[in-house]
XYZ file of C-alpha atoms in Angstrom:
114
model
C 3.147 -40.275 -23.231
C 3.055 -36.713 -24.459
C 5.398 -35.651 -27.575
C 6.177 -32.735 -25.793
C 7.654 -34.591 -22.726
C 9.765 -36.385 -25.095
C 11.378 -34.254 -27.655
C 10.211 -30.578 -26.976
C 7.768 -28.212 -28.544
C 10.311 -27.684 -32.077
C 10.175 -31.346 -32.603
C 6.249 -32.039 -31.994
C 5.860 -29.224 -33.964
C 7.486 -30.836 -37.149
C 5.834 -33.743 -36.167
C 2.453 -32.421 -36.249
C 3.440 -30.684 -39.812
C 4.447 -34.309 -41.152
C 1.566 -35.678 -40.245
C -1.124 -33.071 -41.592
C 0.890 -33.278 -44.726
C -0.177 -36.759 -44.452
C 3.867 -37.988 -44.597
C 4.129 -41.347 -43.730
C 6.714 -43.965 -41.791
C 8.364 -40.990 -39.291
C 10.945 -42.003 -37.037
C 12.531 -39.859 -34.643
C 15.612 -40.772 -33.294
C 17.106 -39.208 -30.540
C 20.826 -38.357 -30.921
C 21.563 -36.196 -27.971
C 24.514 -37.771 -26.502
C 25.436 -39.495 -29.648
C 25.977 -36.644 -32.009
C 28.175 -33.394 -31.382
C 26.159 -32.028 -34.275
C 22.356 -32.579 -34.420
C 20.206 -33.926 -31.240
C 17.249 -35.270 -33.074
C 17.212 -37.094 -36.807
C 13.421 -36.996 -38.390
C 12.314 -39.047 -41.265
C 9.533 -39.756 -43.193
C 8.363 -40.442 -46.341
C 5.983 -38.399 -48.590
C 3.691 -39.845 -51.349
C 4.823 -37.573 -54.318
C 7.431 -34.994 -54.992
C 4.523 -32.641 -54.652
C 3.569 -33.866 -51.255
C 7.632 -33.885 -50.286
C 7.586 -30.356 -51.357
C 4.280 -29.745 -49.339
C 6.198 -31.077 -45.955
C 9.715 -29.090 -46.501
C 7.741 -25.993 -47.106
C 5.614 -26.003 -44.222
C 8.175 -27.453 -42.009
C 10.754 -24.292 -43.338
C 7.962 -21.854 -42.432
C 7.547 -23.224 -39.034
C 11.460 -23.086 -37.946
C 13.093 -20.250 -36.645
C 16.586 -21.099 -37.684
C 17.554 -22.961 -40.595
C 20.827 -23.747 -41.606
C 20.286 -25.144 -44.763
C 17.977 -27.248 -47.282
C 18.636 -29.530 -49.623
C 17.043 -31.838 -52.274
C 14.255 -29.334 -53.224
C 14.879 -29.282 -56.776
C 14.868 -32.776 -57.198
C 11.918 -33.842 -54.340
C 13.551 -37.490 -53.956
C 15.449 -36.471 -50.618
C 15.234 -33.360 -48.999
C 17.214 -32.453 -46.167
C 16.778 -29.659 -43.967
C 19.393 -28.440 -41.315
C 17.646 -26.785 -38.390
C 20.923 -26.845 -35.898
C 19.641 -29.146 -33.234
C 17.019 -30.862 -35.774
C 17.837 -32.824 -39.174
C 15.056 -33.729 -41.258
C 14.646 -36.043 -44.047
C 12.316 -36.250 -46.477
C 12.259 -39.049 -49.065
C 10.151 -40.451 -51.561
C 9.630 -44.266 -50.911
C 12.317 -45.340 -53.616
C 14.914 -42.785 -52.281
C 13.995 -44.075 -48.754
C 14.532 -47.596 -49.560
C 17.688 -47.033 -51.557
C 19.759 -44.893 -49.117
C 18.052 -47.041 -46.241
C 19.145 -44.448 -43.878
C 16.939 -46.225 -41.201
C 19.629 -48.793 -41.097
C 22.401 -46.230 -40.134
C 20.475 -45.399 -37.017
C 20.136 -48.729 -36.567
C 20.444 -49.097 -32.046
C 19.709 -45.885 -31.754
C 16.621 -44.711 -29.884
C 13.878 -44.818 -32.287
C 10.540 -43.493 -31.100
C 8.466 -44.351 -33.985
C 5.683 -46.510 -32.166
C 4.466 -42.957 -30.798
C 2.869 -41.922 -34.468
């Protein structure tokens, strides 16, 4: 099942980012429907603050429109608003302390595609 099919070319893009910046755990979950604000939530989780920084950079370069970011001084969570696309980058004790998985908890999660 192609990514593309599924979420669009913006979202397989940040995808593909994620994954050469060798972020780990991503979840998509798909929100359109659910959410007047954002149609797609991303997550992951990157192996240093370096490698967190690595991810939000290239994923801010790739994107068009951007809203905001947040987190990057810090590099525990960093959030970026893309409009239609939120994307969350934690470290894996920021990830396991917020447990934002959980909130998205019966929502369609499309994580067994990465």
């Amino acid at each position: 099942m192609s990514l593309t099919t599924n979420y669009g070319k913006e979202v397989s893009s940040i995808i593909d980012i994620i994954e050469d910046k060798k972020g780990q755990d991503i979840k998509v979950y798909d929100m359109r429907g659910k959410s007047p604000f954002f149609d797609y939530s991303i997550v992951c989780t990157g192996s240093s603050s370096r490698n967190i920084e690595a991810i939000a950079t290239d994923i801010k370069k790739s994107l068009e429109n951007i809203r905001n970011v947040e987190g990057l001084d810090e590099c525990n969570w960093v959030l970026i608003d893309s409009g239609d696309i939120i994307i969350s980058i934690f470290s894996k004790d920021a990830r396991e302390y917020y447990q934002l998985d959980s909130f998205y908890e019966g929502v369609n999660n499309h994580d067994e595609e990465f």
